[in-house]
Amino acid sequence: MEKARLRAFQREQATAKTCMVSSFATDFLEIRAKEPSVHVLVIPGNPGIVAFYKDFVEELYENLGGQASITERGRLFSLHEQIDHKVDFIEQEFQHSEQSLVLVGHSIGAYICLEIFKRLQKKVKLCVGLYPFLTLNKKSMKQSAIGYIARSSLLSKGVSSFVSFIGSLQASVTMGIVRRLLGPSWSVTAVEATCGHLLWYHTMRNVLFMAMTEFTKLSEEPDWNFISAKQDQIAFLFGVDDHWGPLAHLEEISKRAPGVALSVETEGHTHGYCCTEAGSFWAADYVANLIKTKF
């Protein structure tokens, strides 16, 4: 832990920024290299809050030796709107860039990266999915429960009201509740992101709304034709016990598109890797090695 804290103190800091894209204010984290050879765009999972990925973004920059600019951005709305908005963001922010673009998506962000890749095939050189959520897991009771809540307006309002109530308490009380619920392994960055960005009524309503649209779309099969056609430019990292991306999905990918770079994380991290320092550092090292191998 002391080593993790020391590295966090010494490394380059990601800067929070806001820009207008398609008439919407868009928040993102960014570290700009002086002379980048590649630009890495990180697409978060739902709830799409960039602050959760600060440790990951900063460590990835360090692992790439400051040779890559890294941008992490998020915005809440439906799954389709997420994809459209991210394409608009890339076309606006990188239209004059000559650097290769690497997409790194976490959870549903991996699915979004594939959809962006389809539309910007000349721009994207590598697509990486971390603990990917690409299709529904019909055996998952957790997914069934979340889907049931997300489809119910009454339940969504109830959950959102309860979450916003916790967020409305005195800051120290809210922090204590969050730490107790999430456990000691969560990083300071993740706890602060939860307290400062997630515990709002409209944020939670939108998280559940996007979940509903995700579950509707991902009831379909992945686009195997596209994945197979671009298999040498795609990599996925799966977890050992991850109901969002079970190993059965890895096996299916290996059969349909054997050229995809597939890995299984066995270090004991979870789907929410970005919520711990150890998980953030490990995932950043994995992505950095992929990029170094590719470029």
Short mmCIF file of C-alpha atoms in Angstrom, two decimals:
data_model
loop_
_atom_site.label_atom_id
_atom_site.label_comp_id
_atom_site.label_asym_id
_atom_site.label_seq_id
_atom_site.Cartn_x
_atom_site.Cartn_y
_atom_site.Cartn_z
CA MET A 1 0.00 0.00 0.00
CA GLU A 2 2.86 2.39 0.82
CA LYS A 3 4.34 1.75 -2.63
CA ALA A 4 0.97 2.40 -4.27
CA ARG A 5 0.57 5.70 -2.45
CA LEU A 6 4.11 6.79 -3.30
CA ARG A 7 3.57 6.06 -7.00
CA ALA A 8 0.25 7.89 -6.94
CA PHE A 9 1.94 10.94 -5.45
CA GLN A 10 4.80 11.02 -7.94
CA ARG A 11 2.95 10.28 -11.18
CA GLU A 12 1.59 12.80 -13.67
CA GLN A 13 -1.85 14.05 -12.68
CA ALA A 14 -4.89 13.77 -14.95
CA THR A 15 -6.69 17.08 -15.47
CA ALA A 16 -10.49 17.36 -15.31
CA LYS A 17 -11.87 19.35 -18.25
CA THR A 18 -15.19 20.23 -19.84
CA CYS A 19 -15.99 20.84 -23.51
CA MET A 20 -19.16 21.27 -25.55
CA VAL A 21 -20.00 18.37 -27.85
CA SER A 22 -23.28 18.32 -29.80
CA SER A 23 -24.60 21.09 -27.52
CA PHE A 24 -23.88 19.08 -24.36
CA ALA A 25 -21.28 19.88 -21.73
CA THR A 26 -18.93 16.91 -21.61
CA ASP A 27 -16.63 16.14 -18.68
CA PHE A 28 -13.40 14.26 -19.24
CA LEU A 29 -10.01 13.51 -17.71
CA GLU A 30 -6.91 14.03 -19.80
CA ILE A 31 -3.13 13.74 -19.71
CA ARG A 32 -1.44 15.24 -22.77
CA ALA A 33 1.99 13.99 -23.82
CA LYS A 34 4.36 16.54 -25.38
CA GLU A 35 5.00 14.43 -28.47
CA PRO A 36 2.51 11.54 -28.40
CA SER A 37 2.85 8.60 -30.75
CA VAL A 38 -0.66 7.37 -29.94
CA HIS A 39 -3.82 8.69 -28.29
CA VAL A 40 -5.70 6.43 -25.87
CA LEU A 41 -9.40 7.08 -25.30
CA VAL A 42 -10.88 5.32 -22.26
CA ILE A 43 -14.62 4.62 -22.34
CA PRO A 44 -16.02 3.98 -18.83
CA GLY A 45 -18.67 1.52 -17.83
CA ASN A 46 -22.04 2.51 -16.40
CA PRO A 47 -22.38 4.91 -14.47
CA GLY A 48 -19.92 6.66 -16.78
CA ILE A 49 -18.34 8.81 -14.07
CA VAL A 50 -14.81 9.76 -15.10
CA ALA A 51 -13.53 10.29 -11.55
CA PHE A 52 -13.55 6.51 -10.92
CA TYR A 53 -10.79 6.05 -13.52
CA LYS A 54 -8.31 8.68 -12.34
CA ASP A 55 -5.84 6.17 -10.87
CA PHE A 56 -6.07 3.97 -13.97
CA VAL A 57 -5.54 6.85 -16.42
CA GLU A 58 -2.53 8.23 -14.52
CA GLU A 59 -0.89 4.82 -14.14
CA LEU A 60 -1.44 3.98 -17.81
CA TYR A 61 0.27 7.22 -18.81
CA GLU A 62 3.26 6.35 -16.63
CA ASN A 63 3.45 2.79 -17.96
CA LEU A 64 3.55 4.12 -21.51
CA GLY A 65 6.52 6.30 -20.61
CA GLY A 66 4.70 9.56 -21.35
CA GLN A 67 4.57 8.66 -25.06
CA ALA A 68 0.78 8.59 -25.26
CA SER A 69 -1.91 11.17 -24.61
CA ILE A 70 -4.80 9.69 -22.63
CA THR A 71 -8.37 10.94 -22.47
CA GLU A 72 -11.15 9.42 -20.37
CA ARG A 73 -14.65 10.69 -20.89
CA GLY A 74 -18.16 9.84 -19.83
CA ARG A 75 -21.70 11.05 -20.23
CA LEU A 76 -25.00 9.57 -19.09
CA PHE A 77 -28.02 8.85 -21.29
CA SER A 78 -29.20 5.87 -23.33
CA LEU A 79 -26.76 3.36 -24.78
CA HIS A 80 -27.42 4.60 -28.33
CA GLU A 81 -26.92 8.23 -27.28
CA GLN A 82 -23.68 7.26 -25.54
CA ILE A 83 -22.31 5.78 -28.76
CA ASP A 84 -23.39 8.74 -30.92
CA HIS A 85 -21.96 11.26 -28.47
CA LYS A 86 -18.60 9.52 -28.22
CA VAL A 87 -18.28 9.39 -32.01
CA ASP A 88 -19.06 13.12 -32.11
CA PHE A 89 -16.45 13.72 -29.39
CA ILE A 90 -13.76 11.88 -31.35
CA GLU A 91 -14.59 13.64 -34.61
CA GLN A 92 -14.51 17.03 -32.87
CA GLU A 93 -11.45 16.59 -30.65
CA PHE A 94 -9.26 14.44 -32.90
CA GLN A 95 -10.20 15.57 -36.41
CA HIS A 96 -6.76 17.11 -37.02
CA SER A 97 -4.79 14.52 -35.04
CA GLU A 98 -2.34 12.32 -36.90
CA GLN A 99 -1.81 9.94 -33.97
CA SER A 100 -3.26 6.45 -34.00
CA LEU A 101 -6.32 6.05 -31.75
CA VAL A 102 -6.58 3.25 -29.21
CA LEU A 103 -9.97 2.61 -27.61
CA VAL A 104 -10.07 1.09 -24.13
CA GLY A 105 -13.52 0.24 -22.79
CA HIS A 106 -14.57 -1.13 -19.42
CA SER A 107 -17.73 -3.25 -19.03
CA ILE A 108 -20.42 -1.77 -21.31
CA GLY A 109 -17.66 0.59 -22.47
CA ALA A 110 -16.14 -2.39 -24.32
CA TYR A 111 -19.36 -2.77 -26.32
CA ILE A 112 -19.40 0.97 -27.00
CA CYS A 113 -15.78 0.80 -28.21
CA LEU A 114 -16.71 -1.88 -30.75
CA GLU A 115 -19.56 0.29 -32.05
CA ILE A 116 -17.22 3.29 -32.34
CA PHE A 117 -14.70 1.07 -34.12
CA LYS A 118 -17.36 0.15 -36.71
CA ARG A 119 -17.94 3.81 -37.56
CA LEU A 120 -14.32 4.99 -37.44
CA GLN A 121 -12.40 2.05 -38.85
CA LYS A 122 -9.74 4.21 -40.52
CA LYS A 123 -9.01 6.07 -37.29
CA VAL A 124 -9.02 3.27 -34.71
CA LYS A 125 -5.98 1.01 -34.63
CA LEU A 126 -6.68 -1.05 -31.50
CA CYS A 127 -9.78 -1.82 -29.43
CA VAL A 128 -9.34 -3.19 -25.88
CA GLY A 129 -12.18 -4.42 -23.67
CA LEU A 130 -11.60 -4.76 -19.91
CA TYR A 131 -14.04 -7.12 -18.17
CA PRO A 132 -16.32 -6.69 -21.21
CA PHE A 133 -20.12 -6.68 -21.07
CA LEU A 134 -20.99 -7.66 -24.64
CA THR A 135 -24.18 -9.68 -24.26
CA LEU A 136 -26.61 -10.61 -21.49
CA ASN A 137 -25.72 -13.44 -19.14
CA LYS A 138 -29.03 -15.27 -18.76
CA LYS A 139 -27.65 -17.29 -15.84
CA SER A 140 -26.90 -14.20 -13.75
CA MET A 141 -29.40 -13.49 -10.96
CA LYS A 142 -27.77 -10.09 -10.38
CA GLN A 143 -28.39 -9.03 -13.96
CA SER A 144 -31.99 -10.23 -13.71
CA ALA A 145 -32.52 -8.20 -10.52
CA ILE A 146 -30.93 -5.05 -11.97
CA GLY A 147 -32.98 -5.43 -15.15
CA TYR A 148 -36.18 -5.79 -13.12
CA ILE A 149 -35.46 -2.60 -11.15
CA ALA A 150 -34.39 -0.67 -14.26
CA ARG A 151 -37.59 -1.55 -16.13
CA SER A 152 -39.79 -0.38 -13.26
CA SER A 153 -40.30 3.36 -13.03
CA LEU A 154 -41.53 3.01 -9.44
CA LEU A 155 -38.55 0.96 -8.28
CA SER A 156 -36.10 3.21 -10.14
CA LYS A 157 -37.54 6.25 -8.39
CA GLY A 158 -37.36 4.49 -5.03
CA VAL A 159 -33.73 3.43 -5.41
CA SER A 160 -32.75 6.88 -6.70
CA SER A 161 -34.50 8.60 -3.80
CA PHE A 162 -32.74 6.38 -1.26
CA VAL A 163 -29.35 7.01 -2.88
CA SER A 164 -29.91 10.77 -2.97
CA PHE A 165 -30.97 10.69 0.70
CA ILE A 166 -27.60 9.18 1.63
CA GLY A 167 -25.91 11.85 -0.48
CA SER A 168 -27.83 14.62 1.27
CA LEU A 169 -26.49 13.76 4.72
CA GLN A 170 -23.56 15.53 6.36
CA ALA A 171 -20.44 14.82 4.30
CA SER A 172 -18.67 12.87 7.05
CA VAL A 173 -21.77 10.71 7.63
CA THR A 174 -22.16 10.01 3.91
CA MET A 175 -18.47 9.12 3.66
CA GLY A 176 -18.76 6.74 6.62
CA ILE A 177 -21.80 4.98 5.15
CA VAL A 178 -20.15 4.62 1.75
CA ARG A 179 -16.94 3.24 3.25
CA ARG A 180 -18.87 0.72 5.33
CA LEU A 181 -20.99 -0.42 2.38
CA LEU A 182 -18.17 -0.64 -0.16
CA GLY A 183 -15.49 -2.08 2.10
CA PRO A 184 -11.88 -1.17 2.93
CA SER A 185 -10.43 -2.26 -0.43
CA TRP A 186 -11.97 0.70 -2.28
CA SER A 187 -9.50 3.48 -2.98
CA VAL A 188 -9.84 7.04 -1.73
CA THR A 189 -10.39 8.07 -5.36
CA ALA A 190 -13.35 5.68 -5.75
CA VAL A 191 -14.96 6.62 -2.44
CA GLU A 192 -14.70 10.33 -3.24
CA ALA A 193 -16.12 9.72 -6.74
CA THR A 194 -19.07 7.85 -5.23
CA CYS A 195 -19.81 10.56 -2.67
CA GLY A 196 -19.23 13.48 -5.00
CA HIS A 197 -20.74 12.27 -8.26
CA LEU A 198 -22.98 9.21 -7.88
CA LEU A 199 -25.25 9.94 -4.90
CA TRP A 200 -27.64 12.21 -6.79
CA TYR A 201 -31.25 11.46 -7.71
CA HIS A 202 -31.02 12.25 -11.42
CA THR A 203 -27.63 10.56 -11.78
CA MET A 204 -28.98 7.29 -10.37
CA ARG A 205 -32.16 7.54 -12.47
CA ASN A 206 -29.99 7.89 -15.56
CA VAL A 207 -27.76 4.99 -14.48
CA LEU A 208 -30.84 2.77 -14.30
CA PHE A 209 -32.26 4.16 -17.54
CA MET A 210 -29.04 3.36 -19.37
CA ALA A 211 -29.01 -0.09 -17.78
CA MET A 212 -32.49 -0.67 -19.19
CA THR A 213 -31.36 0.30 -22.70
CA GLU A 214 -28.22 -1.83 -22.31
CA PHE A 215 -30.21 -4.91 -21.37
CA THR A 216 -32.57 -4.39 -24.31
CA LYS A 217 -29.78 -4.08 -26.87
CA LEU A 218 -27.49 -6.72 -25.40
CA SER A 219 -30.20 -9.35 -25.51
CA GLU A 220 -28.97 -9.65 -29.10
CA GLU A 221 -25.89 -11.59 -30.20
CA PRO A 222 -22.63 -9.65 -30.64
CA ASP A 223 -21.71 -8.66 -34.19
CA TRP A 224 -19.56 -11.71 -34.87
CA ASN A 225 -18.93 -10.72 -38.49
CA PHE A 226 -17.29 -7.45 -37.47
CA ILE A 227 -15.35 -8.97 -34.56
CA SER A 228 -14.04 -11.70 -36.87
CA ALA A 229 -13.11 -9.21 -39.59
CA LYS A 230 -11.14 -7.03 -37.14
CA GLN A 231 -9.92 -9.77 -34.81
CA ASP A 232 -6.25 -8.81 -35.11
CA GLN A 233 -7.12 -5.32 -33.77
CA ILE A 234 -9.23 -6.44 -30.81
CA ALA A 235 -8.25 -7.63 -27.31
CA PHE A 236 -10.41 -8.62 -24.32
CA LEU A 237 -9.50 -9.13 -20.67
CA PHE A 238 -11.91 -11.32 -18.70
CA GLY A 239 -12.20 -11.95 -14.97
CA VAL A 240 -12.37 -15.38 -13.35
CA ASP A 241 -15.72 -14.82 -11.62
CA ASP A 242 -17.43 -11.98 -13.47
CA HIS A 243 -21.13 -12.34 -14.21
CA TRP A 244 -20.98 -9.38 -16.65
CA GLY A 245 -18.38 -11.14 -18.78
CA PRO A 246 -18.34 -14.84 -17.87
CA LEU A 247 -15.66 -17.16 -19.21
CA ALA A 248 -18.30 -18.82 -21.37
CA HIS A 249 -18.32 -15.62 -23.44
CA LEU A 250 -14.52 -15.80 -23.77
CA GLU A 251 -14.85 -19.36 -25.06
CA GLU A 252 -17.45 -18.26 -27.60
CA ILE A 253 -15.19 -15.46 -28.85
CA SER A 254 -12.25 -17.87 -29.18
CA LYS A 255 -14.40 -20.08 -31.43
CA ARG A 256 -15.92 -17.30 -33.53
CA ALA A 257 -12.82 -15.09 -33.82
CA PRO A 258 -9.68 -17.03 -32.79
CA GLY A 259 -7.41 -14.11 -33.73
CA VAL A 260 -8.76 -11.89 -30.92
CA ALA A 261 -6.20 -11.46 -28.11
CA LEU A 262 -7.91 -13.03 -25.09
CA SER A 263 -6.61 -12.94 -21.51
CA VAL A 264 -7.95 -13.93 -18.10
CA GLU A 265 -7.03 -11.91 -15.02
CA THR A 266 -6.20 -14.27 -12.14
CA GLU A 267 -4.75 -11.81 -9.60
CA GLY A 268 -7.94 -11.54 -7.57
CA HIS A 269 -9.24 -8.23 -8.93
CA THR A 270 -12.91 -7.72 -9.77
CA HIS A 271 -15.14 -6.29 -12.48
CA GLY A 272 -14.86 -2.95 -10.67
CA TYR A 273 -11.07 -2.92 -10.99
CA CYS A 274 -11.01 0.90 -11.19
CA CYS A 275 -12.31 1.15 -7.62
CA THR A 276 -9.07 -0.14 -6.09
CA GLU A 277 -5.51 1.10 -6.52
CA ALA A 278 -4.19 -2.44 -7.05
CA GLY A 279 -6.81 -3.17 -9.72
CA SER A 280 -6.20 0.13 -11.48
CA PHE A 281 -2.44 -0.41 -11.54
CA TRP A 282 -2.72 -4.01 -12.77
CA ALA A 283 -5.16 -3.14 -15.56
CA ALA A 284 -3.03 -0.17 -16.62
CA ASP A 285 0.01 -2.44 -16.89
CA TYR A 286 -1.98 -4.94 -18.98
CA VAL A 287 -3.20 -2.25 -21.41
CA ALA A 288 0.24 -0.62 -21.64
CA ASN A 289 1.83 -3.94 -22.59
CA LEU A 290 -0.78 -4.47 -25.30
CA ILE A 291 -0.15 -1.03 -26.76
CA LYS A 292 3.63 -1.43 -26.62
CA THR A 293 3.34 -4.77 -28.44
CA LYS A 294 1.06 -3.30 -31.08
CA PHE A 295 2.97 -0.07 -31.74
#
